[in-house]
């Protein structure tokens, strides 16, 4: 193996201890062809085997079948480009890959590929086509499952804050999708994403295009029976006199992280109800939330904190509280069949809130 360029090979060569090969060599002009009945690269912890043709021309090519088996992945077998955090989450994984290999060596297609990786803290698989180009391309179905979303963060070499880690460690993730395109513009269709923790359940169905400005279109859902506990874990203070114990959201979403529209939106928190359409625009210094919302009957007296029960609450007080706690610029049109404020009933209320 000393003749192989170690810098170009994706795995540490010193991990492999032997080579077992047999086949038929055909010489014809400038083209040399080897038909391998067996080509096996061995180590004490992995086996890589190839069966098929190797054409040794000016542009070498392959036409055969690859099998890779790693019963227990160790750092010595991992690509050298991985960080210590990534190596740690992958350590001890079982990897199995079978695929047809077809094409010139610099543009190999892995067809009918089947890859599975089972790690101590997560499992993932892919079935389909991998095109090894300067920018690799995928076409197939992928899945990812873990009892803790922290495993995904580790694979991405991302470290959440200590406050967030206390919650993310308990969030289970289950994901599947049809992937298509180059990694720089990978499109994920038929996404089924589910998150579940002691605090909430959430999910997304739809599509996602991974670019420098990612795009998504689909249906989002969220439900929590411990919403006040979730907010506390995220260090979010609502400033309300009455805690929001339950919450549920359903909406269709479309757009980018910079401009996201939410249509057919329904929200509930405790006995509070709302529905309508919203747009979140984060292109400016302060995010802008705009849209039209229909509220249910709402008793603001139950939620507005007062230090002195004898002191009345005005609409200006409501606006000031929203301005101090929302963190958004607002351009909202609200309607409600009844709003109770300071023991007064406002029937068929129409409110325009503009804080910019």
JSON list of C-alpha atoms in Angstrom, two decimals, residues 132-303:
[
{"chain": "A", "resi": 132, "resn": "UNK", "atom": "CA", "xyz": [-18.80, 11.23, -6.77]},
{"chain": "A", "resi": 133, "resn": "UNK", "atom": "CA", "xyz": [-18.05, 14.50, -8.53]},
{"chain": "A", "resi": 134, "resn": "UNK", "atom": "CA", "xyz": [-16.13, 17.60, -7.47]},
{"chain": "A", "resi": 135, "resn": "UNK", "atom": "CA", "xyz": [-19.38, 18.38, -5.65]},
{"chain": "A", "resi": 136, "resn": "UNK", "atom": "CA", "xyz": [-20.94, 15.00, -4.74]},
{"chain": "A", "resi": 137, "resn": "UNK", "atom": "CA", "xyz": [-24.58, 14.38, -5.73]},
{"chain": "A", "resi": 138, "resn": "UNK", "atom": "CA", "xyz": [-27.24, 12.23, -4.07]},
{"chain": "A", "resi": 139, "resn": "UNK", "atom": "CA", "xyz": [-30.42, 10.63, -5.37]},
{"chain": "A", "resi": 140, "resn": "UNK", "atom": "CA", "xyz": [-32.23, 8.38, -2.93]},
{"chain": "A", "resi": 141, "resn": "UNK", "atom": "CA", "xyz": [-33.95, 7.93, 0.42]},
{"chain": "A", "resi": 142, "resn": "UNK", "atom": "CA", "xyz": [-32.28, 8.75, 3.73]},
{"chain": "A", "resi": 143, "resn": "UNK", "atom": "CA", "xyz": [-33.28, 8.41, 7.36]},
{"chain": "A", "resi": 144, "resn": "UNK", "atom": "CA", "xyz": [-31.88, 9.42, 10.74]},
{"chain": "A", "resi": 145, "resn": "UNK", "atom": "CA", "xyz": [-33.06, 8.39, 14.20]},
{"chain": "A", "resi": 146, "resn": "UNK", "atom": "CA", "xyz": [-31.76, 9.18, 17.67]},
{"chain": "A", "resi": 147, "resn": "UNK", "atom": "CA", "xyz": [-32.98, 9.36, 21.26]},
{"chain": "A", "resi": 148, "resn": "UNK", "atom": "CA", "xyz": [-31.14, 12.69, 21.58]},
{"chain": "A", "resi": 149, "resn": "UNK", "atom": "CA", "xyz": [-30.79, 15.46, 19.01]},
{"chain": "A", "resi": 150, "resn": "UNK", "atom": "CA", "xyz": [-27.40, 16.19, 20.61]},
{"chain": "A", "resi": 151, "resn": "UNK", "atom": "CA", "xyz": [-26.01, 13.37, 18.45]},
{"chain": "A", "resi": 152, "resn": "UNK", "atom": "CA", "xyz": [-26.96, 15.32, 15.31]},
{"chain": "A", "resi": 153, "resn": "UNK", "atom": "CA", "xyz": [-25.38, 18.48, 16.71]},
{"chain": "A", "resi": 154, "resn": "UNK", "atom": "CA", "xyz": [-22.16, 16.51, 17.34]},
{"chain": "A", "resi": 155, "resn": "UNK", "atom": "CA", "xyz": [-22.13, 15.22, 13.75]},
{"chain": "A", "resi": 156, "resn": "UNK", "atom": "CA", "xyz": [-22.51, 18.83, 12.58]},
{"chain": "A", "resi": 157, "resn": "UNK", "atom": "CA", "xyz": [-19.66, 19.79, 14.95]},
{"chain": "A", "resi": 158, "resn": "UNK", "atom": "CA", "xyz": [-22.02, 22.21, 16.71]},
{"chain": "A", "resi": 159, "resn": "UNK", "atom": "CA", "xyz": [-22.04, 22.82, 20.47]},
{"chain": "A", "resi": 160, "resn": "UNK", "atom": "CA", "xyz": [-25.28, 24.23, 21.97]},
{"chain": "A", "resi": 161, "resn": "UNK", "atom": "CA", "xyz": [-25.11, 26.52, 24.98]},
{"chain": "A", "resi": 162, "resn": "UNK", "atom": "CA", "xyz": [-25.11, 24.91, 28.42]},
{"chain": "A", "resi": 163, "resn": "UNK", "atom": "CA", "xyz": [-28.67, 26.19, 28.98]},
{"chain": "A", "resi": 164, "resn": "UNK", "atom": "CA", "xyz": [-29.87, 24.62, 25.73]},
{"chain": "A", "resi": 165, "resn": "UNK", "atom": "CA", "xyz": [-28.02, 21.31, 26.34]},
{"chain": "A", "resi": 166, "resn": "UNK", "atom": "CA", "xyz": [-30.14, 20.63, 29.42]},
{"chain": "A", "resi": 167, "resn": "UNK", "atom": "CA", "xyz": [-33.18, 20.46, 27.13]},
{"chain": "A", "resi": 168, "resn": "UNK", "atom": "CA", "xyz": [-31.75, 19.22, 23.79]},
{"chain": "A", "resi": 169, "resn": "UNK", "atom": "CA", "xyz": [-30.34, 16.11, 25.48]},
{"chain": "A", "resi": 170, "resn": "UNK", "atom": "CA", "xyz": [-33.96, 14.95, 25.99]},
{"chain": "A", "resi": 171, "resn": "UNK", "atom": "CA", "xyz": [-35.23, 15.66, 22.45]},
{"chain": "A", "resi": 172, "resn": "UNK", "atom": "CA", "xyz": [-35.63, 12.52, 20.32]},
{"chain": "A", "resi": 173, "resn": "UNK", "atom": "CA", "xyz": [-35.50, 12.90, 16.53]},
{"chain": "A", "resi": 174, "resn": "UNK", "atom": "CA", "xyz": [-36.93, 10.73, 13.74]},
{"chain": "A", "resi": 175, "resn": "UNK", "atom": "CA", "xyz": [-36.28, 11.91, 10.16]},
{"chain": "A", "resi": 176, "resn": "UNK", "atom": "CA", "xyz": [-36.77, 10.51, 6.65]},
{"chain": "A", "resi": 177, "resn": "UNK", "atom": "CA", "xyz": [-36.66, 12.14, 3.22]},
{"chain": "A", "resi": 178, "resn": "UNK", "atom": "CA", "xyz": [-36.02, 11.72, -0.51]},
{"chain": "A", "resi": 179, "resn": "UNK", "atom": "CA", "xyz": [-32.74, 13.51, -1.34]},
{"chain": "A", "resi": 180, "resn": "UNK", "atom": "CA", "xyz": [-31.82, 14.78, -4.80]},
{"chain": "A", "resi": 181, "resn": "UNK", "atom": "CA", "xyz": [-29.05, 17.03, -6.14]},
{"chain": "A", "resi": 182, "resn": "UNK", "atom": "CA", "xyz": [-25.53, 18.25, -5.38]},
{"chain": "A", "resi": 183, "resn": "UNK", "atom": "CA", "xyz": [-24.60, 18.78, -1.73]},
{"chain": "A", "resi": 184, "resn": "UNK", "atom": "CA", "xyz": [-24.37, 22.54, -2.32]},
{"chain": "A", "resi": 185, "resn": "UNK", "atom": "CA", "xyz": [-28.04, 22.62, -3.42]},
{"chain": "A", "resi": 186, "resn": "UNK", "atom": "CA", "xyz": [-29.50, 19.46, -2.01]},
{"chain": "A", "resi": 187, "resn": "UNK", "atom": "CA", "xyz": [-33.28, 19.15, -2.22]},
{"chain": "A", "resi": 188, "resn": "UNK", "atom": "CA", "xyz": [-35.09, 17.13, 0.43]},
{"chain": "A", "resi": 189, "resn": "UNK", "atom": "CA", "xyz": [-38.60, 16.06, -0.60]},
{"chain": "A", "resi": 190, "resn": "UNK", "atom": "CA", "xyz": [-41.27, 14.07, 1.25]},
{"chain": "A", "resi": 191, "resn": "UNK", "atom": "CA", "xyz": [-39.72, 15.08, 4.57]},
{"chain": "A", "resi": 192, "resn": "UNK", "atom": "CA", "xyz": [-41.13, 13.39, 7.65]},
{"chain": "A", "resi": 193, "resn": "UNK", "atom": "CA", "xyz": [-39.58, 14.96, 10.74]},
{"chain": "A", "resi": 194, "resn": "UNK", "atom": "CA", "xyz": [-40.70, 14.29, 14.30]},
{"chain": "A", "resi": 195, "resn": "UNK", "atom": "CA", "xyz": [-39.24, 15.71, 17.51]},
{"chain": "A", "resi": 196, "resn": "UNK", "atom": "CA", "xyz": [-40.37, 14.58, 20.95]},
{"chain": "A", "resi": 197, "resn": "UNK", "atom": "CA", "xyz": [-39.31, 15.46, 24.48]},
{"chain": "A", "resi": 198, "resn": "UNK", "atom": "CA", "xyz": [-40.85, 15.59, 27.96]},
{"chain": "A", "resi": 199, "resn": "UNK", "atom": "CA", "xyz": [-41.69, 19.24, 27.18]},
{"chain": "A", "resi": 200, "resn": "UNK", "atom": "CA", "xyz": [-43.19, 19.11, 23.68]},
{"chain": "A", "resi": 201, "resn": "UNK", "atom": "CA", "xyz": [-43.89, 17.28, 20.42]},
{"chain": "A", "resi": 202, "resn": "UNK", "atom": "CA", "xyz": [-43.19, 18.88, 17.05]},
{"chain": "A", "resi": 203, "resn": "UNK", "atom": "CA", "xyz": [-43.09, 17.84, 13.42]},
{"chain": "A", "resi": 204, "resn": "UNK", "atom": "CA", "xyz": [-42.59, 18.99, 9.86]},
{"chain": "A", "resi": 205, "resn": "UNK", "atom": "CA", "xyz": [-43.81, 17.52, 6.57]},
{"chain": "A", "resi": 206, "resn": "UNK", "atom": "CA", "xyz": [-42.75, 18.97, 3.24]},
{"chain": "A", "resi": 207, "resn": "UNK", "atom": "CA", "xyz": [-39.59, 19.94, 1.39]},
{"chain": "A", "resi": 208, "resn": "UNK", "atom": "CA", "xyz": [-36.37, 21.76, 2.09]},
{"chain": "A", "resi": 209, "resn": "UNK", "atom": "CA", "xyz": [-33.70, 23.03, -0.31]},
{"chain": "A", "resi": 210, "resn": "UNK", "atom": "CA", "xyz": [-30.27, 23.41, 1.27]},
{"chain": "A", "resi": 211, "resn": "UNK", "atom": "CA", "xyz": [-28.53, 26.45, -0.22]},
{"chain": "A", "resi": 212, "resn": "UNK", "atom": "CA", "xyz": [-26.79, 29.53, 1.17]},
{"chain": "A", "resi": 213, "resn": "UNK", "atom": "CA", "xyz": [-30.36, 30.82, 1.63]},
{"chain": "A", "resi": 214, "resn": "UNK", "atom": "CA", "xyz": [-32.32, 27.63, 2.47]},
{"chain": "A", "resi": 215, "resn": "UNK", "atom": "CA", "xyz": [-35.91, 27.32, 1.22]},
{"chain": "A", "resi": 216, "resn": "UNK", "atom": "CA", "xyz": [-38.73, 25.33, 2.77]},
{"chain": "A", "resi": 217, "resn": "UNK", "atom": "CA", "xyz": [-42.37, 24.62, 2.03]},
{"chain": "A", "resi": 218, "resn": "UNK", "atom": "CA", "xyz": [-44.54, 22.35, 4.11]},
{"chain": "A", "resi": 219, "resn": "UNK", "atom": "CA", "xyz": [-46.67, 21.87, 7.22]},
{"chain": "A", "resi": 220, "resn": "UNK", "atom": "CA", "xyz": [-45.42, 22.58, 10.74]},
{"chain": "A", "resi": 221, "resn": "UNK", "atom": "CA", "xyz": [-46.97, 21.38, 13.98]},
{"chain": "A", "resi": 222, "resn": "UNK", "atom": "CA", "xyz": [-46.17, 21.89, 17.68]},
{"chain": "A", "resi": 223, "resn": "UNK", "atom": "CA", "xyz": [-47.87, 20.76, 20.88]},
{"chain": "A", "resi": 224, "resn": "UNK", "atom": "CA", "xyz": [-46.89, 21.12, 24.52]},
{"chain": "A", "resi": 225, "resn": "UNK", "atom": "CA", "xyz": [-48.57, 20.31, 27.83]},
{"chain": "A", "resi": 226, "resn": "UNK", "atom": "CA", "xyz": [-45.64, 21.82, 29.75]},
{"chain": "A", "resi": 227, "resn": "UNK", "atom": "CA", "xyz": [-45.21, 25.02, 27.79]},
{"chain": "A", "resi": 228, "resn": "UNK", "atom": "CA", "xyz": [-44.38, 27.17, 30.84]},
{"chain": "A", "resi": 229, "resn": "UNK", "atom": "CA", "xyz": [-41.61, 24.71, 31.80]},
{"chain": "A", "resi": 230, "resn": "UNK", "atom": "CA", "xyz": [-40.28, 24.79, 28.24]},
{"chain": "A", "resi": 231, "resn": "UNK", "atom": "CA", "xyz": [-40.16, 28.59, 28.25]},
{"chain": "A", "resi": 232, "resn": "UNK", "atom": "CA", "xyz": [-38.32, 28.58, 31.58]},
{"chain": "A", "resi": 233, "resn": "UNK", "atom": "CA", "xyz": [-35.78, 26.06, 30.23]},
{"chain": "A", "resi": 234, "resn": "UNK", "atom": "CA", "xyz": [-35.17, 28.42, 27.31]},
{"chain": "A", "resi": 235, "resn": "UNK", "atom": "CA", "xyz": [-34.86, 31.36, 29.73]},
{"chain": "A", "resi": 236, "resn": "UNK", "atom": "CA", "xyz": [-37.86, 33.12, 28.11]},
{"chain": "A", "resi": 237, "resn": "UNK", "atom": "CA", "xyz": [-39.90, 35.43, 30.33]},
{"chain": "A", "resi": 238, "resn": "UNK", "atom": "CA", "xyz": [-43.46, 36.17, 29.12]},
{"chain": "A", "resi": 239, "resn": "UNK", "atom": "CA", "xyz": [-44.23, 38.80, 31.75]},
{"chain": "A", "resi": 240, "resn": "UNK", "atom": "CA", "xyz": [-47.77, 37.41, 32.09]},
{"chain": "A", "resi": 241, "resn": "UNK", "atom": "CA", "xyz": [-49.65, 37.07, 35.37]},
{"chain": "A", "resi": 242, "resn": "UNK", "atom": "CA", "xyz": [-50.96, 33.64, 34.36]},
{"chain": "A", "resi": 243, "resn": "UNK", "atom": "CA", "xyz": [-48.54, 30.95, 33.07]},
{"chain": "A", "resi": 244, "resn": "UNK", "atom": "CA", "xyz": [-49.09, 29.45, 29.64]},
{"chain": "A", "resi": 245, "resn": "UNK", "atom": "CA", "xyz": [-49.32, 25.79, 30.60]},
{"chain": "A", "resi": 246, "resn": "UNK", "atom": "CA", "xyz": [-50.44, 24.35, 27.26]},
{"chain": "A", "resi": 247, "resn": "UNK", "atom": "CA", "xyz": [-49.77, 25.40, 23.68]},
{"chain": "A", "resi": 248, "resn": "UNK", "atom": "CA", "xyz": [-50.50, 24.08, 20.20]},
{"chain": "A", "resi": 249, "resn": "UNK", "atom": "CA", "xyz": [-49.63, 25.39, 16.74]},
{"chain": "A", "resi": 250, "resn": "UNK", "atom": "CA", "xyz": [-50.41, 24.20, 13.23]},
{"chain": "A", "resi": 251, "resn": "UNK", "atom": "CA", "xyz": [-49.48, 26.08, 10.07]},
{"chain": "A", "resi": 252, "resn": "UNK", "atom": "CA", "xyz": [-48.31, 25.87, 6.48]},
{"chain": "A", "resi": 253, "resn": "UNK", "atom": "CA", "xyz": [-44.91, 27.49, 6.01]},
{"chain": "A", "resi": 254, "resn": "UNK", "atom": "CA", "xyz": [-43.12, 28.72, 2.90]},
{"chain": "A", "resi": 255, "resn": "UNK", "atom": "CA", "xyz": [-40.05, 30.82, 2.25]},
{"chain": "A", "resi": 256, "resn": "UNK", "atom": "CA", "xyz": [-36.54, 31.28, 3.61]},
{"chain": "A", "resi": 257, "resn": "UNK", "atom": "CA", "xyz": [-35.10, 32.04, 7.06]},
{"chain": "A", "resi": 258, "resn": "UNK", "atom": "CA", "xyz": [-35.03, 35.70, 5.96]},
{"chain": "A", "resi": 259, "resn": "UNK", "atom": "CA", "xyz": [-38.72, 35.88, 4.90]},
{"chain": "A", "resi": 260, "resn": "UNK", "atom": "CA", "xyz": [-41.08, 33.15, 6.08]},
{"chain": "A", "resi": 261, "resn": "UNK", "atom": "CA", "xyz": [-44.85, 33.11, 5.50]},
{"chain": "A", "resi": 262, "resn": "UNK", "atom": "CA", "xyz": [-47.25, 31.16, 7.72]},
{"chain": "A", "resi": 263, "resn": "UNK", "atom": "CA", "xyz": [-50.70, 30.51, 6.27]},
{"chain": "A", "resi": 264, "resn": "UNK", "atom": "CA", "xyz": [-53.70, 28.59, 7.63]},
{"chain": "A", "resi": 265, "resn": "UNK", "atom": "CA", "xyz": [-52.19, 29.31, 11.05]},
{"chain": "A", "resi": 266, "resn": "UNK", "atom": "CA", "xyz": [-53.99, 28.11, 14.17]},
{"chain": "A", "resi": 267, "resn": "UNK", "atom": "CA", "xyz": [-52.59, 28.71, 17.64]},
{"chain": "A", "resi": 268, "resn": "UNK", "atom": "CA", "xyz": [-53.88, 27.95, 21.10]},
{"chain": "A", "resi": 269, "resn": "UNK", "atom": "CA", "xyz": [-52.37, 28.63, 24.53]},
{"chain": "A", "resi": 270, "resn": "UNK", "atom": "CA", "xyz": [-54.41, 27.81, 27.61]},
{"chain": "A", "resi": 271, "resn": "UNK", "atom": "CA", "xyz": [-57.89, 29.17, 26.69]},
{"chain": "A", "resi": 272, "resn": "UNK", "atom": "CA", "xyz": [-56.49, 31.64, 24.13]},
{"chain": "A", "resi": 273, "resn": "UNK", "atom": "CA", "xyz": [-57.25, 30.99, 20.46]},
{"chain": "A", "resi": 274, "resn": "UNK", "atom": "CA", "xyz": [-55.94, 32.61, 17.28]},
{"chain": "A", "resi": 275, "resn": "UNK", "atom": "CA", "xyz": [-55.94, 31.92, 13.53]},
{"chain": "A", "resi": 276, "resn": "UNK", "atom": "CA", "xyz": [-54.84, 33.71, 10.39]},
{"chain": "A", "resi": 277, "resn": "UNK", "atom": "CA", "xyz": [-51.77, 34.44, 8.27]},
{"chain": "A", "resi": 278, "resn": "UNK", "atom": "CA", "xyz": [-48.40, 35.86, 9.31]},
{"chain": "A", "resi": 279, "resn": "UNK", "atom": "CA", "xyz": [-45.12, 36.86, 7.66]},
{"chain": "A", "resi": 280, "resn": "UNK", "atom": "CA", "xyz": [-41.84, 36.95, 9.55]},
{"chain": "A", "resi": 281, "resn": "UNK", "atom": "CA", "xyz": [-39.29, 39.21, 7.86]},
{"chain": "A", "resi": 282, "resn": "UNK", "atom": "CA", "xyz": [-35.79, 39.05, 9.38]},
{"chain": "A", "resi": 283, "resn": "UNK", "atom": "CA", "xyz": [-33.98, 41.08, 6.72]},
{"chain": "A", "resi": 284, "resn": "UNK", "atom": "CA", "xyz": [-33.83, 44.21, 8.88]},
{"chain": "A", "resi": 285, "resn": "UNK", "atom": "CA", "xyz": [-32.04, 44.93, 12.15]},
{"chain": "A", "resi": 286, "resn": "UNK", "atom": "CA", "xyz": [-35.18, 43.98, 14.11]},
{"chain": "A", "resi": 287, "resn": "UNK", "atom": "CA", "xyz": [-37.47, 41.17, 12.86]},
{"chain": "A", "resi": 288, "resn": "UNK", "atom": "CA", "xyz": [-40.85, 42.31, 11.52]},
{"chain": "A", "resi": 289, "resn": "UNK", "atom": "CA", "xyz": [-43.97, 40.24, 12.22]},
{"chain": "A", "resi": 290, "resn": "UNK", "atom": "CA", "xyz": [-46.94, 41.25, 10.08]},
{"chain": "A", "resi": 291, "resn": "UNK", "atom": "CA", "xyz": [-50.33, 39.82, 9.14]},
{"chain": "A", "resi": 292, "resn": "UNK", "atom": "CA", "xyz": [-53.99, 39.40, 10.01]},
{"chain": "A", "resi": 293, "resn": "UNK", "atom": "CA", "xyz": [-55.11, 37.37, 13.03]},
{"chain": "A", "resi": 294, "resn": "UNK", "atom": "CA", "xyz": [-58.59, 36.46, 14.26]},
{"chain": "A", "resi": 295, "resn": "UNK", "atom": "CA", "xyz": [-58.65, 35.96, 18.03]},
{"chain": "A", "resi": 296, "resn": "UNK", "atom": "CA", "xyz": [-61.18, 34.08, 20.10]},
{"chain": "A", "resi": 297, "resn": "UNK", "atom": "CA", "xyz": [-62.83, 35.61, 23.14]},
{"chain": "A", "resi": 298, "resn": "UNK", "atom": "CA", "xyz": [-60.04, 36.82, 25.40]},
{"chain": "A", "resi": 299, "resn": "UNK", "atom": "CA", "xyz": [-59.98, 38.03, 29.00]},
{"chain": "A", "resi": 300, "resn": "UNK", "atom": "CA", "xyz": [-56.85, 40.17, 29.23]},
{"chain": "A", "resi": 301, "resn": "UNK", "atom": "CA", "xyz": [-57.44, 40.86, 32.92]},
{"chain": "A", "resi": 302, "resn": "UNK", "atom": "CA", "xyz": [-56.44, 37.25, 33.67]},
{"chain": "A", "resi": 303, "resn": "UNK", "atom": "CA", "xyz": [-53.04, 37.66, 32.01]}
]
